[in-house]
Amino acid sequence: MFMKNNKNEKAIIKNSVKAVFLLVLACVTIIIGIGIGSVFISPMNIIQILKSFLFSTKLPEGIDHIYYGVVTGIRLPRVLMAFLTGAALSVSGTVMQSVLKNPLASSYGLGVSSGAGLGATIVMITGITSSWFGALFLPVVGTVFGLGAVMIAVGFAARMDRLQSNNTIILSGMVISLFLNAIMNMLATAYSEYTNKILLWQLGTFSGKEWNSIGILAVVTVICLVIFQKHSKELDIMTFGEEQALIMGVDLKKEKNLLILITSFLTGTAVSFVGIIGFVDLIAPHVVRRFFGSSHKWVLPMSALFGGAFMVVCDLAGRTIASPSEIPVGSITALLGTPFFLYIYFLSRRKG
C-alpha cells in the first residue's frame, strides 16, 4: 500500500513539473505570436504594452504608440482567439475520443462543423441580420445549427440502435455530416458570388476578431472544461469500453448524451467564430496522453494548453510563411494533421 501511494505521489510530482513546463511554453508561444509579424516587437516591449493595457498605466517612454495599437488592436486579439480555439477544440477531441472509445473520433465527425457551416452559409447568402445579436448573429446561428446537426445524428442513432453503441453514433454522424456538406456545396455553387467568402470561412481565420467574441469563447471554454473535469472519473471509466462502464455502474446512455451535447456546444461555438479548423482535436489529446498518461484530470487541462499553443504556432506559420499573403490556418493544420491521422489509424489497426 505504501509503495502504491509512493508511486502515485511521484507520478503527481512528475506531471506537475510537466504541467508547469507546458504552461510556460504556452505563455512563450503567445508572446512570440504577438511579436512576430510585418513589424517585429520585442518580448520586453510586449510585456510593457500588455502591462499598460491591462492596468491602464502610462506607456513607458521609448515605446512607439504605433506598437501599442498593433499589439492591443490587432495581434493580441488574434493570438488569444487562436489560443482559445485550439484549447476548445482540443478539449472537445479529448472527450469525444474517450466517450466513443475511438482514437480518431471528433465532434466534426458528428456533424458539428457541417451544421455550423450550413448555418453560416445561409446567413451569408440571405444577408439576414439581427439588431439584438449584431455581429454575433452569425456565430449564434452557426452554434445552433451545429448543435441541431448533432442532435439529429444522436436521435437517428437512437432509432437505429436502442443502446446507442459508439459505432452507430459515429456512422450516424458521418451520414448527417455528408448530407449537410452536400447542401452547403449546392448553395455555394448556386450563389457563386458568395463562393469565395464561404470558402474562406470553411478554411478558418482569426483575422479581425473582436473582444466580445474572445470573451464569449473564453467563458464557454472555461465552463465546459470545468464540467468535463467534474466528469473526469466517468471519462476514465468509459475509456475502457462500454461493457466495463456498465459493469462499474455508469449510466452510459445518459452520460454519453450529456458529454456529446456539451462537447458539440463547445466545438460549435469555436467553429462559429473562426470557421472550420480540423485535426487539432485529433493531435493534441494523443500528444498529451503520451506525456501525462490517461487520467482525464491531467489530460483535459493539458490538452487545452497544448492545443492552444499549437494553434497559435499554426496561425503564426500561416501568416508569415507566404507573407504578405496569408495561408488559411485550416490548411496548415490539415498539412500537419493528415500524416498524424494516418499514423494513429495504422497504429490502432496494429494494436487491434
mmCIF file of N, CA and C in Angstrom, residues 78-210:
data_model
loop_
_atom_site.group_PDB
_atom_site.id
_atom_site.type_symbol
_atom_site.label_atom_id
_atom_site.label_comp_id
_atom_site.label_asym_id
_atom_site.label_seq_id
_atom_site.Cartn_x
_atom_site.Cartn_y
_atom_site.Cartn_z
ATOM 1 N N ARG A 78 -6.047 38.478 -32.017
ATOM 2 C CA ARG A 78 -5.874 37.341 -32.930
ATOM 3 C C ARG A 78 -5.231 36.149 -32.224
ATOM 4 N N VAL A 79 -4.167 36.402 -31.488
ATOM 5 C CA VAL A 79 -3.450 35.324 -30.799
ATOM 6 C C VAL A 79 -4.329 34.698 -29.722
ATOM 7 N N LEU A 80 -5.048 35.521 -28.962
ATOM 8 C CA LEU A 80 -5.926 34.979 -27.924
ATOM 9 C C LEU A 80 -7.050 34.147 -28.520
ATOM 10 N N MET A 81 -7.619 34.597 -29.646
ATOM 11 C CA MET A 81 -8.669 33.820 -30.300
ATOM 12 C C MET A 81 -8.118 32.491 -30.811
ATOM 13 N N ALA A 82 -6.901 32.524 -31.353
ATOM 14 C CA ALA A 82 -6.270 31.292 -31.819
ATOM 15 C C ALA A 82 -6.033 30.328 -30.652
ATOM 16 N N PHE A 83 -5.535 30.869 -29.541
ATOM 17 C CA PHE A 83 -5.261 30.022 -28.374
ATOM 18 C C PHE A 83 -6.555 29.411 -27.820
ATOM 19 N N LEU A 84 -7.593 30.228 -27.677
ATOM 20 C CA LEU A 84 -8.860 29.736 -27.136
ATOM 21 C C LEU A 84 -9.508 28.711 -28.060
ATOM 22 N N THR A 85 -9.416 28.940 -29.365
ATOM 23 C CA THR A 85 -9.974 27.990 -30.319
ATOM 24 C C THR A 85 -9.246 26.658 -30.237
ATOM 25 N N GLY A 86 -7.921 26.714 -30.209
ATOM 26 C CA GLY A 86 -7.142 25.484 -30.071
ATOM 27 C C GLY A 86 -7.451 24.741 -28.786
ATOM 28 N N ALA A 87 -7.608 25.501 -27.689
ATOM 29 C CA ALA A 87 -7.949 24.887 -26.399
ATOM 30 C C ALA A 87 -9.318 24.220 -26.444
ATOM 31 N N ALA A 88 -10.303 24.933 -26.991
ATOM 32 C CA ALA A 88 -11.670 24.407 -27.060
ATOM 33 C C ALA A 88 -11.742 23.144 -27.905
ATOM 34 N N LEU A 89 -11.124 23.172 -29.076
ATOM 35 C CA LEU A 89 -11.169 22.015 -29.973
ATOM 36 C C LEU A 89 -10.414 20.826 -29.394
ATOM 37 N N SER A 90 -9.303 21.087 -28.732
ATOM 38 C CA SER A 90 -8.507 20.007 -28.143
ATOM 39 C C SER A 90 -9.246 19.319 -27.001
ATOM 40 N N VAL A 91 -9.883 20.113 -26.155
ATOM 41 C CA VAL A 91 -10.683 19.536 -25.061
ATOM 42 C C VAL A 91 -11.840 18.717 -25.639
ATOM 43 N N SER A 92 -12.476 19.240 -26.675
ATOM 44 C CA SER A 92 -13.575 18.522 -27.314
ATOM 45 C C SER A 92 -13.107 17.185 -27.868
ATOM 46 N N GLY A 93 -11.951 17.193 -28.527
ATOM 47 C CA GLY A 93 -11.410 15.959 -29.076
ATOM 48 C C GLY A 93 -11.076 14.946 -27.998
ATOM 49 N N THR A 94 -10.527 15.417 -26.885
ATOM 50 C CA THR A 94 -10.198 14.533 -25.765
ATOM 51 C C THR A 94 -11.440 13.818 -25.253
ATOM 52 N N VAL A 95 -12.507 14.570 -25.038
ATOM 53 C CA VAL A 95 -13.746 13.995 -24.512
ATOM 54 C C VAL A 95 -14.371 13.041 -25.525
ATOM 55 N N MET A 96 -14.420 13.449 -26.789
ATOM 56 C CA MET A 96 -15.077 12.629 -27.803
ATOM 57 C C MET A 96 -14.350 11.312 -28.016
ATOM 58 N N GLN A 97 -13.033 11.320 -27.984
ATOM 59 C CA GLN A 97 -12.274 10.080 -28.146
ATOM 60 C C GLN A 97 -12.540 9.103 -27.008
ATOM 61 N N SER A 98 -12.723 9.638 -25.811
ATOM 62 C CA SER A 98 -12.996 8.781 -24.654
ATOM 63 C C SER A 98 -14.440 8.280 -24.654
ATOM 64 N N VAL A 99 -15.380 9.169 -24.963
ATOM 65 C CA VAL A 99 -16.796 8.803 -24.956
ATOM 66 C C VAL A 99 -17.093 7.729 -26.009
ATOM 67 N N LEU A 100 -16.519 7.898 -27.198
ATOM 68 C CA LEU A 100 -16.784 6.970 -28.298
ATOM 69 C C LEU A 100 -15.731 5.875 -28.397
ATOM 70 N N LYS A 101 -14.759 5.913 -27.507
ATOM 71 C CA LYS A 101 -13.660 4.927 -27.473
ATOM 72 C C LYS A 101 -13.085 4.693 -28.873
ATOM 73 N N ASN A 102 -12.767 5.802 -29.504
ATOM 74 C CA ASN A 102 -12.215 5.757 -30.849
ATOM 75 C C ASN A 102 -11.110 6.801 -30.948
ATOM 76 N N PRO A 103 -9.865 6.389 -31.228
ATOM 77 C CA PRO A 103 -8.750 7.347 -31.254
ATOM 78 C C PRO A 103 -8.855 8.388 -32.368
ATOM 79 N N LEU A 104 -9.762 8.172 -33.321
ATOM 80 C CA LEU A 104 -9.920 9.101 -34.433
ATOM 81 C C LEU A 104 -11.222 9.894 -34.349
ATOM 82 N N ALA A 105 -11.937 9.757 -33.232
ATOM 83 C CA ALA A 105 -13.234 10.421 -33.086
ATOM 84 C C ALA A 105 -13.061 11.911 -32.834
ATOM 85 N N SER A 106 -14.052 12.695 -33.293
ATOM 86 C CA SER A 106 -14.073 14.130 -33.040
ATOM 87 C C SER A 106 -15.494 14.637 -33.207
ATOM 88 N N SER A 107 -15.743 15.831 -32.709
ATOM 89 C CA SER A 107 -17.065 16.436 -32.866
ATOM 90 C C SER A 107 -17.392 16.689 -34.332
ATOM 91 N N TYR A 108 -16.350 16.946 -35.138
ATOM 92 C CA TYR A 108 -16.579 17.184 -36.555
ATOM 93 C C TYR A 108 -17.263 15.997 -37.208
ATOM 94 N N GLY A 109 -16.868 14.782 -36.792
ATOM 95 C CA GLY A 109 -17.447 13.579 -37.366
ATOM 96 C C GLY A 109 -18.911 13.400 -37.055
ATOM 97 N N LEU A 110 -19.413 14.102 -36.042
ATOM 98 C CA LEU A 110 -20.833 14.007 -35.682
ATOM 99 C C LEU A 110 -21.670 15.088 -36.358
ATOM 100 N N GLY A 111 -21.040 15.898 -37.183
ATOM 101 C CA GLY A 111 -21.795 16.884 -37.952
ATOM 102 C C GLY A 111 -21.776 18.293 -37.414
ATOM 103 N N VAL A 112 -20.988 18.556 -36.366
ATOM 104 C CA VAL A 112 -20.956 19.900 -35.782
ATOM 105 C C VAL A 112 -20.473 20.929 -36.803
ATOM 106 N N SER A 113 -19.336 20.643 -37.432
ATOM 107 C CA SER A 113 -18.773 21.599 -38.382
ATOM 108 C C SER A 113 -19.672 21.766 -39.597
ATOM 109 N N SER A 114 -20.264 20.669 -40.064
ATOM 110 C CA SER A 114 -21.151 20.744 -41.230
ATOM 111 C C SER A 114 -22.401 21.553 -40.910
ATOM 112 N N GLY A 115 -22.953 21.318 -39.718
ATOM 113 C CA GLY A 115 -24.132 22.073 -39.301
ATOM 114 C C GLY A 115 -23.833 23.549 -39.150
ATOM 115 N N ALA A 116 -22.707 23.858 -38.477
ATOM 116 C CA ALA A 116 -22.314 25.256 -38.298
ATOM 117 C C ALA A 116 -22.016 25.910 -39.642
ATOM 118 N N GLY A 117 -21.376 25.140 -40.536
ATOM 119 C CA GLY A 117 -21.069 25.659 -41.857
ATOM 120 C C GLY A 117 -22.317 25.974 -42.660
ATOM 121 N N LEU A 118 -23.319 25.101 -42.562
ATOM 122 C CA LEU A 118 -24.578 25.344 -43.277
ATOM 123 C C LEU A 118 -25.276 26.582 -42.725
ATOM 124 N N GLY A 119 -25.285 26.723 -41.409
ATOM 125 C CA GLY A 119 -25.895 27.901 -40.791
ATOM 126 C C GLY A 119 -25.206 29.179 -41.226
ATOM 127 N N ALA A 120 -23.863 29.160 -41.220
ATOM 128 C CA ALA A 120 -23.098 30.340 -41.643
ATOM 129 C C ALA A 120 -23.338 30.650 -43.117
ATOM 130 N N THR A 121 -23.413 29.614 -43.938
ATOM 131 C CA THR A 121 -23.653 29.806 -45.372
ATOM 132 C C THR A 121 -25.003 30.467 -45.621
ATOM 133 N N ILE A 122 -26.020 30.008 -44.910
ATOM 134 C CA ILE A 122 -27.364 30.585 -45.062
ATOM 135 C C ILE A 122 -27.373 32.063 -44.677
ATOM 136 N N VAL A 123 -26.677 32.400 -43.579
ATOM 137 C CA VAL A 123 -26.612 33.798 -43.135
ATOM 138 C C VAL A 123 -25.894 34.659 -44.170
ATOM 139 N N MET A 124 -24.785 34.139 -44.714
ATOM 140 C CA MET A 124 -24.017 34.897 -45.711
ATOM 141 C C MET A 124 -24.840 35.149 -46.970
ATOM 142 N N ILE A 125 -25.543 34.126 -47.431
ATOM 143 C CA ILE A 125 -26.286 34.225 -48.687
ATOM 144 C C ILE A 125 -27.523 35.110 -48.546
ATOM 145 N N THR A 126 -28.254 34.925 -47.460
ATOM 146 C CA THR A 126 -29.513 35.668 -47.277
ATOM 147 C C THR A 126 -29.289 37.079 -46.765
ATOM 148 N N GLY A 127 -28.130 37.299 -46.097
ATOM 149 C CA GLY A 127 -27.864 38.628 -45.548
ATOM 150 C C GLY A 127 -28.714 38.953 -44.336
ATOM 151 N N ILE A 128 -29.253 37.916 -43.685
ATOM 152 C CA ILE A 128 -30.085 38.127 -42.502
ATOM 153 C C ILE A 128 -29.237 38.727 -41.382
ATOM 154 N N THR A 129 -29.780 39.708 -40.692
ATOM 155 C CA THR A 129 -29.090 40.314 -39.553
ATOM 156 C C THR A 129 -30.035 40.368 -38.357
ATOM 157 N N SER A 130 -29.486 40.743 -37.222
ATOM 158 C CA SER A 130 -30.291 40.865 -36.017
ATOM 159 C C SER A 130 -29.799 42.052 -35.203
ATOM 160 N N SER A 131 -30.691 42.959 -34.881
ATOM 161 C CA SER A 131 -30.314 44.114 -34.065
ATOM 162 C C SER A 131 -29.982 43.695 -32.634
ATOM 163 N N TRP A 132 -30.534 42.557 -32.228
ATOM 164 C CA TRP A 132 -30.302 42.057 -30.863
ATOM 165 C C TRP A 132 -28.886 41.484 -30.715
ATOM 166 N N PHE A 133 -28.467 40.634 -31.668
ATOM 167 C CA PHE A 133 -27.164 39.978 -31.579
ATOM 168 C C PHE A 133 -26.062 40.755 -32.288
ATOM 169 N N GLY A 134 -26.432 41.574 -33.268
ATOM 170 C CA GLY A 134 -25.431 42.348 -34.000
ATOM 171 C C GLY A 134 -24.448 41.458 -34.737
ATOM 172 N N ALA A 135 -23.128 41.733 -34.533
ATOM 173 C CA ALA A 135 -22.080 40.975 -35.212
ATOM 174 C C ALA A 135 -22.006 39.529 -34.748
ATOM 175 N N LEU A 136 -22.634 39.224 -33.617
ATOM 176 C CA LEU A 136 -22.606 37.861 -33.090
ATOM 177 C C LEU A 136 -23.690 36.976 -33.693
ATOM 178 N N PHE A 137 -24.491 37.538 -34.602
ATOM 179 C CA PHE A 137 -25.612 36.777 -35.148
ATOM 180 C C PHE A 137 -25.142 35.528 -35.893
ATOM 181 N N LEU A 138 -24.112 35.669 -36.740
ATOM 182 C CA LEU A 138 -23.608 34.511 -37.489
ATOM 183 C C LEU A 138 -23.065 33.429 -36.550
ATOM 184 N N PRO A 139 -22.227 33.756 -35.556
ATOM 185 C CA PRO A 139 -21.786 32.722 -34.619
ATOM 186 C C PRO A 139 -22.934 32.047 -33.873
ATOM 187 N N VAL A 140 -23.953 32.809 -33.500
ATOM 188 C CA VAL A 140 -25.096 32.224 -32.788
ATOM 189 C C VAL A 140 -25.823 31.226 -33.683
ATOM 190 N N VAL A 141 -26.074 31.633 -34.933
ATOM 191 C CA VAL A 141 -26.754 30.745 -35.883
ATOM 192 C C VAL A 141 -25.914 29.498 -36.141
ATOM 193 N N GLY A 142 -24.603 29.692 -36.312
ATOM 194 C CA GLY A 142 -23.715 28.558 -36.547
ATOM 195 C C GLY A 142 -23.727 27.569 -35.401
ATOM 196 N N THR A 143 -23.676 28.081 -34.173
ATOM 197 C CA THR A 143 -23.711 27.209 -32.992
ATOM 198 C C THR A 143 -25.016 26.431 -32.917
ATOM 199 N N VAL A 144 -26.128 27.107 -33.165
ATOM 200 C CA VAL A 144 -27.441 26.459 -33.123
ATOM 201 C C VAL A 144 -27.541 25.362 -34.183
ATOM 202 N N PHE A 145 -27.090 25.659 -35.393
ATOM 203 C CA PHE A 145 -27.127 24.658 -36.473
ATOM 204 C C PHE A 145 -26.199 23.484 -36.158
ATOM 205 N N GLY A 146 -25.028 23.777 -35.575
ATOM 206 C CA GLY A 146 -24.109 22.708 -35.210
ATOM 207 C C GLY A 146 -24.700 21.778 -34.167
ATOM 208 N N LEU A 147 -25.316 22.358 -33.142
ATOM 209 C CA LEU A 147 -25.979 21.548 -32.116
ATOM 210 C C LEU A 147 -27.137 20.769 -32.710
ATOM 211 N N GLY A 148 -27.891 21.412 -33.597
ATOM 212 C CA GLY A 148 -29.012 20.737 -34.234
ATOM 213 C C GLY A 148 -28.569 19.520 -35.022
ATOM 214 N N ALA A 149 -27.440 19.649 -35.724
ATOM 215 C CA ALA A 149 -26.918 18.527 -36.507
ATOM 216 C C ALA A 149 -26.550 17.347 -35.614
ATOM 217 N N VAL A 150 -25.916 17.636 -34.489
ATOM 218 C CA VAL A 150 -25.529 16.567 -33.563
ATOM 219 C C VAL A 150 -26.759 15.903 -32.946
ATOM 220 N N MET A 151 -27.745 16.696 -32.585
ATOM 221 C CA MET A 151 -28.959 16.138 -32.000
ATOM 222 C C MET A 151 -29.688 15.232 -32.999
ATOM 223 N N ILE A 152 -29.680 15.624 -34.269
ATOM 224 C CA ILE A 152 -30.273 14.773 -35.310
ATOM 225 C C ILE A 152 -29.491 13.467 -35.428
ATOM 226 N N ALA A 153 -28.160 13.568 -35.393
ATOM 227 C CA ALA A 153 -27.319 12.376 -35.514
ATOM 228 C C ALA A 153 -27.538 11.419 -34.340
ATOM 229 N N VAL A 154 -27.569 11.970 -33.121
ATOM 230 C CA VAL A 154 -27.782 11.134 -31.935
ATOM 231 C C VAL A 154 -29.195 10.544 -31.945
ATOM 232 N N GLY A 155 -30.191 11.344 -32.346
ATOM 233 C CA GLY A 155 -31.559 10.839 -32.428
ATOM 234 C C GLY A 155 -31.690 9.741 -33.463
ATOM 235 N N PHE A 156 -31.012 9.908 -34.592
ATOM 236 C CA PHE A 156 -31.011 8.888 -35.637
ATOM 237 C C PHE A 156 -30.367 7.604 -35.130
ATOM 238 N N ALA A 157 -29.267 7.753 -34.372
ATOM 239 C CA ALA A 157 -28.587 6.587 -33.805
ATOM 240 C C ALA A 157 -29.481 5.857 -32.805
ATOM 241 N N ALA A 158 -30.242 6.621 -32.012
ATOM 242 C CA ALA A 158 -31.143 6.011 -31.024
ATOM 243 C C ALA A 158 -32.253 5.219 -31.703
ATOM 244 N N ARG A 159 -32.710 5.698 -32.870
ATOM 245 C CA ARG A 159 -33.760 4.976 -33.599
ATOM 246 C C ARG A 159 -33.222 3.669 -34.184
ATOM 247 N N MET A 160 -31.969 3.699 -34.620
ATOM 248 C CA MET A 160 -31.375 2.504 -35.220
ATOM 249 C C MET A 160 -30.893 1.503 -34.174
ATOM 250 N N ASP A 161 -30.437 2.021 -33.034
ATOM 251 C CA ASP A 161 -29.835 1.167 -32.009
ATOM 252 C C ASP A 161 -30.259 1.692 -30.634
ATOM 253 N N ARG A 162 -31.077 0.924 -29.949
ATOM 254 C CA ARG A 162 -31.607 1.373 -28.657
ATOM 255 C C ARG A 162 -30.504 1.643 -27.645
ATOM 256 N N LEU A 163 -29.404 0.887 -27.730
ATOM 257 C CA LEU A 163 -28.295 1.058 -26.782
ATOM 258 C C LEU A 163 -27.339 2.178 -27.200
ATOM 259 N N GLN A 164 -27.543 2.703 -28.409
ATOM 260 C CA GLN A 164 -26.693 3.778 -28.926
ATOM 261 C C GLN A 164 -25.206 3.431 -28.817
ATOM 262 N N SER A 165 -24.831 2.357 -29.484
ATOM 263 C CA SER A 165 -23.431 1.944 -29.477
ATOM 264 C C SER A 165 -22.569 3.003 -30.159
ATOM 265 N N ASN A 166 -21.293 2.990 -29.839
ATOM 266 C CA ASN A 166 -20.379 4.008 -30.377
ATOM 267 C C ASN A 166 -20.333 3.990 -31.899
ATOM 268 N N ASN A 167 -20.277 2.793 -32.484
ATOM 269 C CA ASN A 167 -20.196 2.684 -33.939
ATOM 270 C C ASN A 167 -21.439 3.256 -34.614
ATOM 271 N N THR A 168 -22.603 3.045 -33.990
ATOM 272 C CA THR A 168 -23.847 3.574 -34.558
ATOM 273 C C THR A 168 -23.856 5.095 -34.532
ATOM 274 N N ILE A 169 -23.391 5.682 -33.436
ATOM 275 C CA ILE A 169 -23.337 7.145 -33.322
ATOM 276 C C ILE A 169 -22.381 7.729 -34.349
ATOM 277 N N ILE A 170 -21.205 7.115 -34.478
ATOM 278 C CA ILE A 170 -20.212 7.598 -35.445
ATOM 279 C C ILE A 170 -20.757 7.505 -36.868
ATOM 280 N N LEU A 171 -21.396 6.383 -37.201
ATOM 281 C CA LEU A 171 -21.969 6.198 -38.539
ATOM 282 C C LEU A 171 -23.058 7.229 -38.817
ATOM 283 N N SER A 172 -23.925 7.465 -37.831
ATOM 284 C CA SER A 172 -24.996 8.454 -37.985
ATOM 285 C C SER A 172 -24.420 9.846 -38.204
ATOM 286 N N GLY A 173 -23.397 10.175 -37.441
ATOM 287 C CA GLY A 173 -22.753 11.477 -37.586
ATOM 288 C C GLY A 173 -22.142 11.671 -38.962
ATOM 289 N N MET A 174 -21.519 10.630 -39.481
ATOM 290 C CA MET A 174 -20.920 10.706 -40.816
ATOM 291 C C MET A 174 -21.980 10.931 -41.891
ATOM 292 N N VAL A 175 -23.103 10.222 -41.765
ATOM 293 C CA VAL A 175 -24.189 10.360 -42.746
ATOM 294 C C VAL A 175 -24.748 11.786 -42.724
ATOM 295 N N ILE A 176 -25.044 12.291 -41.519
ATOM 296 C CA ILE A 176 -25.579 13.660 -41.391
ATOM 297 C C ILE A 176 -24.574 14.681 -41.900
ATOM 298 N N SER A 177 -23.303 14.473 -41.580
ATOM 299 C CA SER A 177 -22.259 15.402 -41.999
ATOM 300 C C SER A 177 -22.150 15.467 -43.516
ATOM 301 N N LEU A 178 -22.172 14.329 -44.182
ATOM 302 C CA LEU A 178 -22.096 14.283 -45.644
ATOM 303 C C LEU A 178 -23.315 14.958 -46.279
ATOM 304 N N PHE A 179 -24.472 14.727 -45.686
ATOM 305 C CA PHE A 179 -25.710 15.311 -46.213
ATOM 306 C C PHE A 179 -25.677 16.840 -46.107
ATOM 307 N N LEU A 180 -25.279 17.354 -44.953
ATOM 308 C CA LEU A 180 -25.227 18.805 -44.757
ATOM 309 C C LEU A 180 -24.149 19.452 -45.621
ATOM 310 N N ASN A 181 -23.019 18.761 -45.787
ATOM 311 C CA ASN A 181 -21.963 19.280 -46.666
ATOM 312 C C ASN A 181 -22.455 19.386 -48.102
ATOM 313 N N ALA A 182 -23.257 18.408 -48.515
ATOM 314 C CA ALA A 182 -23.806 18.432 -49.871
ATOM 315 C C ALA A 182 -24.710 19.649 -50.068
ATOM 316 N N ILE A 183 -25.562 19.927 -49.077
ATOM 317 C CA ILE A 183 -26.445 21.105 -49.161
ATOM 318 C C ILE A 183 -25.623 22.386 -49.202
ATOM 319 N N MET A 184 -24.600 22.455 -48.346
ATOM 320 C CA MET A 184 -23.751 23.648 -48.285
ATOM 321 C C MET A 184 -23.035 23.882 -49.616
ATOM 322 N N ASN A 185 -22.530 22.829 -50.229
ATOM 323 C CA ASN A 185 -21.840 22.958 -51.510
ATOM 324 C C ASN A 185 -22.801 23.365 -52.628
ATOM 325 N N MET A 186 -24.013 22.850 -52.583
ATOM 326 C CA MET A 186 -25.025 23.235 -53.570
ATOM 327 C C MET A 186 -25.351 24.720 -53.474
ATOM 328 N N LEU A 187 -25.492 25.217 -52.233
ATOM 329 C CA LEU A 187 -25.781 26.641 -52.033
ATOM 330 C C LEU A 187 -24.618 27.510 -52.502
ATOM 331 N N ALA A 188 -23.386 27.056 -52.197
ATOM 332 C CA ALA A 188 -22.204 27.820 -52.606
ATOM 333 C C ALA A 188 -22.090 27.886 -54.128
ATOM 334 N N THR A 189 -22.495 26.804 -54.796
ATOM 335 C CA THR A 189 -22.448 26.777 -56.258
ATOM 336 C C THR A 189 -23.564 27.628 -56.860
ATOM 337 N N ALA A 190 -24.743 27.530 -56.266
ATOM 338 C CA ALA A 190 -25.895 28.271 -56.783
ATOM 339 C C ALA A 190 -25.705 29.779 -56.623
ATOM 340 N N TYR A 191 -25.058 30.192 -55.539
ATOM 341 C CA TYR A 191 -24.817 31.621 -55.284
ATOM 342 C C TYR A 191 -23.316 31.866 -55.401
ATOM 343 N N SER A 192 -22.821 31.844 -56.639
ATOM 344 C CA SER A 192 -21.381 31.888 -56.908
ATOM 345 C C SER A 192 -20.710 33.162 -56.388
ATOM 346 N N GLU A 193 -21.485 34.240 -56.252
ATOM 347 C CA GLU A 193 -20.882 35.493 -55.761
ATOM 348 C C GLU A 193 -20.433 35.390 -54.303
ATOM 349 N N TYR A 194 -20.934 34.371 -53.598
ATOM 350 C CA TYR A 194 -20.553 34.183 -52.193
ATOM 351 C C TYR A 194 -19.562 33.026 -52.006
ATOM 352 N N THR A 195 -19.154 32.403 -53.111
ATOM 353 C CA THR A 195 -18.311 31.210 -53.021
ATOM 354 C C THR A 195 -17.004 31.477 -52.291
ATOM 355 N N ASN A 196 -16.315 32.566 -52.645
ATOM 356 C CA ASN A 196 -15.022 32.874 -52.019
ATOM 357 C C ASN A 196 -15.173 33.142 -50.519
ATOM 358 N N LYS A 197 -16.235 33.850 -50.170
ATOM 359 C CA LYS A 197 -16.479 34.163 -48.748
ATOM 360 C C LYS A 197 -16.760 32.896 -47.952
ATOM 361 N N ILE A 198 -17.556 32.004 -48.537
ATOM 362 C CA ILE A 198 -17.882 30.736 -47.872
ATOM 363 C C ILE A 198 -16.642 29.859 -47.766
ATOM 364 N N LEU A 199 -15.838 29.825 -48.840
ATOM 365 C CA LEU A 199 -14.619 29.011 -48.836
ATOM 366 C C LEU A 199 -13.637 29.500 -47.785
ATOM 367 N N LEU A 200 -13.476 30.822 -47.668
ATOM 368 C CA LEU A 200 -12.580 31.389 -46.662
ATOM 369 C C LEU A 200 -13.031 31.014 -45.263
ATOM 370 N N TRP A 201 -14.346 31.069 -45.023
ATOM 371 C CA TRP A 201 -14.869 30.703 -43.708
ATOM 372 C C TRP A 201 -14.622 29.227 -43.419
ATOM 373 N N GLN A 202 -14.755 28.388 -44.447
ATOM 374 C CA GLN A 202 -14.556 26.951 -44.264
ATOM 375 C C GLN A 202 -13.104 26.611 -43.944
ATOM 376 N N LEU A 203 -12.170 27.440 -44.389
ATOM 377 C CA LEU A 203 -10.751 27.183 -44.136
ATOM 378 C C LEU A 203 -10.272 27.770 -42.815
ATOM 379 N N GLY A 204 -11.081 28.629 -42.195
ATOM 380 C CA GLY A 204 -10.762 29.168 -40.875
ATOM 381 C C GLY A 204 -9.863 30.387 -40.918
ATOM 382 N N THR A 205 -10.164 31.352 -40.067
ATOM 383 C CA THR A 205 -9.325 32.551 -39.943
ATOM 384 C C THR A 205 -9.522 33.198 -38.577
ATOM 385 N N PHE A 206 -8.452 33.790 -38.062
ATOM 386 C CA PHE A 206 -8.517 34.512 -36.782
ATOM 387 C C PHE A 206 -8.406 36.018 -36.989
ATOM 388 N N SER A 207 -8.436 36.438 -38.218
ATOM 389 C CA SER A 207 -8.252 37.849 -38.527
ATOM 390 C C SER A 207 -9.485 38.667 -38.157
ATOM 391 N N GLY A 208 -9.245 39.855 -37.596
ATOM 392 C CA GLY A 208 -10.319 40.811 -37.336
ATOM 393 C C GLY A 208 -11.309 40.405 -36.258
ATOM 394 N N LYS A 209 -10.902 39.599 -35.298
ATOM 395 C CA LYS A 209 -11.819 39.173 -34.231
ATOM 396 C C LYS A 209 -11.942 40.251 -33.153
ATOM 397 N N GLU A 210 -13.157 40.419 -32.652
ATOM 398 C CA GLU A 210 -13.433 41.457 -31.667
ATOM 399 C C GLU A 210 -13.345 40.887 -30.250
#
